[in-house]
């Protein structure tokens, strides 16, 4: 059973602080990892993808991947109220025809 | 943003009736997906398509069928709607083979009474 686990939250972070979102997955052979953001009542949109161990930075967002620990995280620096949303982690499992398996999402609230 | 639309956006129907949801994309993406999203479950794959007339089942395909007669259209049919199929349905398209970005439509909120 392919599983992607996220803490459902809500995670409350003060404006300007760093928000840290975590995701674990069940299969060591997974190679592709994605973070999507979903505002309430809207559809998911891609924020970051990461395929190699280490960090990948894009503006205020940093994705971190540790394949040995089966762990991927998303850091949001200088958090803004507009970052308040649900963040979905998705993992591609090669032996499932590369379908994405999704975590249930973490709700992030940035407090002004 | 990828041009992907869904219709209808909202629908209320009764148990036992057939329902068809439409997904239309203008990006000539090869891959298309139907998901349902329920509280506490995240997105669950119902069916997907890897080309015209090429479809396969996902994790929660029971009670659903799909068709793709043109690249731009992917239809999801609930053969006989049940209350357990009350959900938000999202269509997504993807330009190339995995890994690649999935672009989502706005969603359809379906209520089965």
Short mmCIF file of C-alpha atoms in Angstrom, two decimals:
data_model
loop_
_atom_site.label_atom_id
_atom_site.label_comp_id
_atom_site.label_asym_id
_atom_site.label_seq_id
_atom_site.Cartn_x
_atom_site.Cartn_y
_atom_site.Cartn_z
CA UNK A 1 0.00 0.00 0.00
CA UNK A 2 1.52 3.25 -1.16
CA UNK A 3 1.12 5.95 1.48
CA UNK A 4 1.90 9.61 1.82
CA UNK A 5 1.46 11.07 5.28
CA UNK A 6 1.03 14.69 6.33
CA UNK A 7 0.00 16.29 9.60
CA UNK A 8 -3.44 17.75 8.92
CA UNK A 9 -2.87 20.78 11.14
CA UNK A 10 -3.87 23.47 11.33
CA UNK A 11 -0.36 24.83 11.63
CA UNK A 12 -0.42 28.39 12.91
CA UNK A 13 2.62 30.59 12.18
CA UNK A 14 3.14 34.31 12.88
CA UNK A 15 3.54 36.59 9.89
CA UNK A 16 7.22 36.93 8.94
CA UNK A 17 8.24 33.63 10.52
CA UNK A 18 9.30 30.40 8.80
CA UNK A 19 6.59 27.83 8.16
CA UNK A 20 7.77 24.22 8.02
CA UNK A 21 5.57 21.58 6.40
CA UNK A 22 6.46 17.90 6.49
CA UNK A 23 5.61 14.82 4.46
CA UNK A 24 6.66 11.17 4.77
CA UNK A 25 6.17 8.44 2.19
CA UNK A 26 6.20 4.67 2.27
CA UNK A 27 8.31 3.58 -0.71
CA UNK A 28 12.07 4.03 -0.95
CA UNK A 29 12.10 3.78 -4.74
CA UNK A 30 10.00 6.93 -5.20
CA UNK A 31 11.87 9.51 -7.22
CA UNK A 32 9.56 12.46 -7.83
CA UNK A 33 8.04 14.71 -5.19
CA UNK A 34 5.70 17.64 -5.52
CA UNK A 35 4.24 20.35 -3.28
CA UNK A 36 0.90 21.85 -4.32
CA UNK A 37 -0.95 24.73 -2.68
CA UNK A 38 -4.74 24.76 -2.47
CA UNK A 39 -6.71 27.78 -1.34
CA UNK A 40 -10.10 27.12 0.19
CA UNK A 41 -12.65 26.31 -2.51
CA UNK A 42 -10.02 26.36 -5.25
CA UNK A 43 -8.01 23.79 -7.17
CA UNK A 44 -4.44 22.72 -6.37
CA UNK A 45 -1.53 24.49 -8.04
CA UNK A 46 2.09 23.40 -8.19
CA UNK A 47 4.58 25.24 -6.00
CA UNK A 48 7.69 23.07 -6.13
CA UNK A 49 8.95 19.79 -7.50
CA UNK A 50 12.09 18.01 -6.28
CA UNK A 51 13.79 14.88 -7.54
CA UNK A 52 17.23 14.77 -5.83
CA UNK A 53 18.36 14.64 -2.24
CA UNK A 54 19.06 18.03 -0.72
CA UNK A 55 17.49 21.44 -0.95
CA UNK A 56 15.80 23.25 -3.83
CA UNK A 57 15.02 26.94 -3.46
CA UNK A 58 12.53 29.08 -5.37
CA UNK A 59 12.00 32.55 -3.94
CA UNK A 60 10.61 32.24 -0.41
CA UNK A 61 10.06 28.49 -0.82
CA UNK A 62 12.57 25.71 -0.15
CA UNK A 63 11.87 22.03 -0.68
CA UNK A 64 14.05 19.55 1.19
CA UNK A 65 14.33 15.87 0.28
CA UNK A 66 15.88 13.05 2.29
CA UNK A 67 15.33 9.76 0.49
CA UNK A 68 17.08 7.66 3.15
CA UNK A 69 14.58 8.90 5.74
CA UNK A 70 11.68 8.94 3.20
CA UNK A 71 10.97 12.52 4.11
CA UNK A 72 10.24 15.67 2.12
CA UNK A 73 9.56 19.10 3.57
CA UNK A 74 8.57 22.56 2.43
CA UNK A 75 9.87 25.68 4.14
CA UNK A 76 8.20 29.04 3.58
CA UNK A 77 10.33 32.00 4.68
CA UNK A 78 8.92 35.40 5.61
CA UNK A 79 5.41 33.92 5.79
CA UNK A 80 2.60 36.15 4.54
CA UNK A 81 -1.15 36.00 5.23
CA UNK A 82 -1.55 35.11 1.54
CA UNK A 83 0.35 31.88 2.25
CA UNK A 84 -2.61 30.68 4.33
CA UNK A 85 -3.81 27.59 2.45
CA UNK A 86 -3.71 23.81 2.49
CA UNK A 87 -0.43 22.35 1.23
CA UNK A 88 -0.58 18.99 -0.49
CA UNK A 89 2.39 16.64 -0.84
CA UNK A 90 2.34 14.28 -3.83
CA UNK A 91 4.72 11.42 -4.57
CA UNK A 92 5.25 9.50 -7.78
CA UNK A 93 5.64 5.74 -7.28
CA UNK A 94 7.32 4.07 -10.29
CA UNK A 95 5.61 0.71 -9.93
CA UNK A 96 2.18 2.41 -10.00
CA UNK A 97 2.57 3.61 -13.58
CA UNK A 98 4.00 6.82 -12.13
CA UNK A 99 0.66 7.85 -10.75
CA UNK A 100 0.76 10.46 -8.04
CA UNK A 101 -0.23 9.46 -4.52
CA UNK A 102 -1.39 12.43 -2.49
CA UNK A 103 -1.19 13.26 1.17
CA UNK A 104 -4.32 14.62 2.85
CA UNK A 105 -2.71 18.05 3.16
CA UNK A 106 -1.63 20.38 5.95
CA UNK A 107 -3.69 23.48 6.62
CA UNK A 108 -1.43 26.47 7.21
CA UNK A 109 -2.65 29.65 8.89
CA UNK A 110 -0.44 32.74 8.91
CA UNK A 111 -1.43 35.10 11.71
CA UNK A 112 -0.91 38.85 11.05
CA UNK B 1 -2.38 28.70 -16.48
CA UNK B 2 -3.35 25.69 -18.58
CA UNK B 3 -6.75 26.08 -20.20
CA UNK B 4 -8.73 23.41 -18.43
CA UNK B 5 -12.41 23.70 -17.66
CA UNK B 6 -14.97 21.48 -16.00
CA UNK B 7 -18.72 21.33 -16.38
CA UNK B 8 -20.98 21.52 -14.56
CA UNK B 9 -19.38 23.34 -11.63
CA UNK B 10 -22.13 22.29 -9.25
CA UNK B 11 -24.68 19.51 -9.47
CA UNK B 12 -27.30 18.04 -7.17
CA UNK B 13 -28.77 14.71 -8.18
CA UNK B 14 -30.68 11.81 -6.71
CA UNK B 15 -29.49 8.35 -5.82
CA UNK B 16 -29.64 5.95 -8.76
CA UNK B 17 -29.41 8.50 -11.54
CA UNK B 18 -26.53 8.55 -14.04
CA UNK B 19 -24.29 11.60 -14.00
CA UNK B 20 -21.65 12.73 -16.50
CA UNK B 21 -18.95 15.27 -15.70
CA UNK B 22 -16.95 16.88 -18.49
CA UNK B 23 -13.35 18.01 -18.55
CA UNK B 24 -12.06 20.09 -21.46
CA UNK B 25 -8.47 21.20 -22.02
CA UNK B 26 -7.07 23.38 -24.77
CA UNK B 27 -3.36 22.64 -24.17
CA UNK B 28 -3.10 19.44 -26.23
CA UNK B 29 -1.90 17.59 -23.11
CA UNK B 30 -1.62 13.85 -23.57
CA UNK B 31 -2.41 12.77 -20.02
CA UNK B 32 -5.64 13.48 -18.17
CA UNK B 33 -6.87 12.49 -14.73
CA UNK B 34 -10.03 12.42 -12.68
CA UNK B 35 -9.72 12.75 -8.90
CA UNK B 36 -12.15 13.05 -6.05
CA UNK B 37 -11.35 15.05 -2.95
CA UNK B 38 -12.96 14.33 0.40
CA UNK B 39 -12.10 15.72 3.83
CA UNK B 40 -9.27 13.75 5.43
CA UNK B 41 -8.45 11.81 2.26
CA UNK B 42 -6.67 14.22 0.00
CA UNK B 43 -6.93 13.60 -3.72
CA UNK B 44 -7.76 10.06 -4.81
CA UNK B 45 -7.36 8.94 -8.41
CA UNK B 46 -10.50 7.56 -10.07
CA UNK B 47 -9.37 7.01 -13.66
CA UNK B 48 -6.71 8.38 -15.94
CA UNK B 49 -6.01 8.56 -19.66
CA UNK B 50 -2.70 8.36 -21.47
CA UNK B 51 -4.10 9.09 -24.92
CA UNK B 52 -7.25 9.07 -27.03
CA UNK B 53 -9.24 5.95 -26.17
CA UNK B 54 -6.49 4.84 -23.75
CA UNK B 55 -7.69 4.80 -20.15
CA UNK B 56 -6.94 2.93 -16.96
CA UNK B 57 -8.35 2.55 -13.48
CA UNK B 58 -7.13 4.39 -10.45
CA UNK B 59 -7.41 3.73 -6.75
CA UNK B 60 -11.19 4.33 -6.41
CA UNK B 61 -12.68 3.37 -9.79
CA UNK B 62 -15.69 1.29 -8.66
CA UNK B 63 -18.95 2.90 -9.81
CA UNK B 64 -17.21 5.18 -12.32
CA UNK B 65 -16.43 4.95 -16.00
CA UNK B 66 -14.57 7.28 -18.35
CA UNK B 67 -14.24 7.99 -22.02
CA UNK B 68 -11.80 9.98 -24.10
CA UNK B 69 -12.74 10.24 -27.77
CA UNK B 70 -10.74 13.43 -28.39
CA UNK B 71 -7.49 14.72 -26.92
CA UNK B 72 -9.24 17.71 -25.37
CA UNK B 73 -12.19 15.96 -23.69
CA UNK B 74 -12.27 13.49 -20.80
CA UNK B 75 -15.68 12.43 -19.50
CA UNK B 76 -16.41 10.87 -16.12
CA UNK B 77 -19.68 8.96 -15.72
CA UNK B 78 -21.25 7.83 -12.48
CA UNK B 79 -23.32 4.96 -13.74
CA UNK B 80 -25.81 4.99 -10.85
CA UNK B 81 -25.00 7.71 -8.35
CA UNK B 82 -24.85 6.87 -4.64
CA UNK B 83 -24.57 9.14 -1.60
CA UNK B 84 -20.98 7.94 -1.09
CA UNK B 85 -20.10 9.64 -4.37
CA UNK B 86 -20.92 13.05 -2.96
CA UNK B 87 -17.60 14.81 -3.32
CA UNK B 88 -15.59 17.45 -5.13
CA UNK B 89 -14.28 16.14 -8.43
CA UNK B 90 -11.14 17.55 -10.02
CA UNK B 91 -9.87 16.97 -13.50
CA UNK B 92 -6.18 17.44 -14.26
CA UNK B 93 -4.07 17.37 -17.38
CA UNK B 94 -0.36 16.79 -17.81
CA UNK B 95 1.77 17.61 -20.85
CA UNK B 96 4.20 14.71 -20.81
CA UNK B 97 5.07 11.50 -19.11
CA UNK B 98 5.77 11.50 -15.37
CA UNK B 99 7.27 13.25 -13.66
CA UNK B 100 5.57 16.38 -14.88
CA UNK B 101 3.29 19.11 -13.61
CA UNK B 102 -0.40 18.38 -13.35
CA UNK B 103 -2.72 21.30 -14.09
CA UNK B 104 -6.09 21.23 -12.42
CA UNK B 105 -9.52 22.35 -13.48
CA UNK B 106 -11.71 24.39 -11.12
CA UNK B 107 -13.57 21.37 -9.76
CA UNK B 108 -17.15 20.13 -9.72
CA UNK B 109 -19.07 19.90 -6.46
CA UNK B 110 -21.46 16.94 -6.72
CA UNK B 111 -24.15 16.22 -4.16
CA UNK B 112 -26.08 12.95 -4.35
CA UNK B 113 -29.26 12.98 -2.27
#
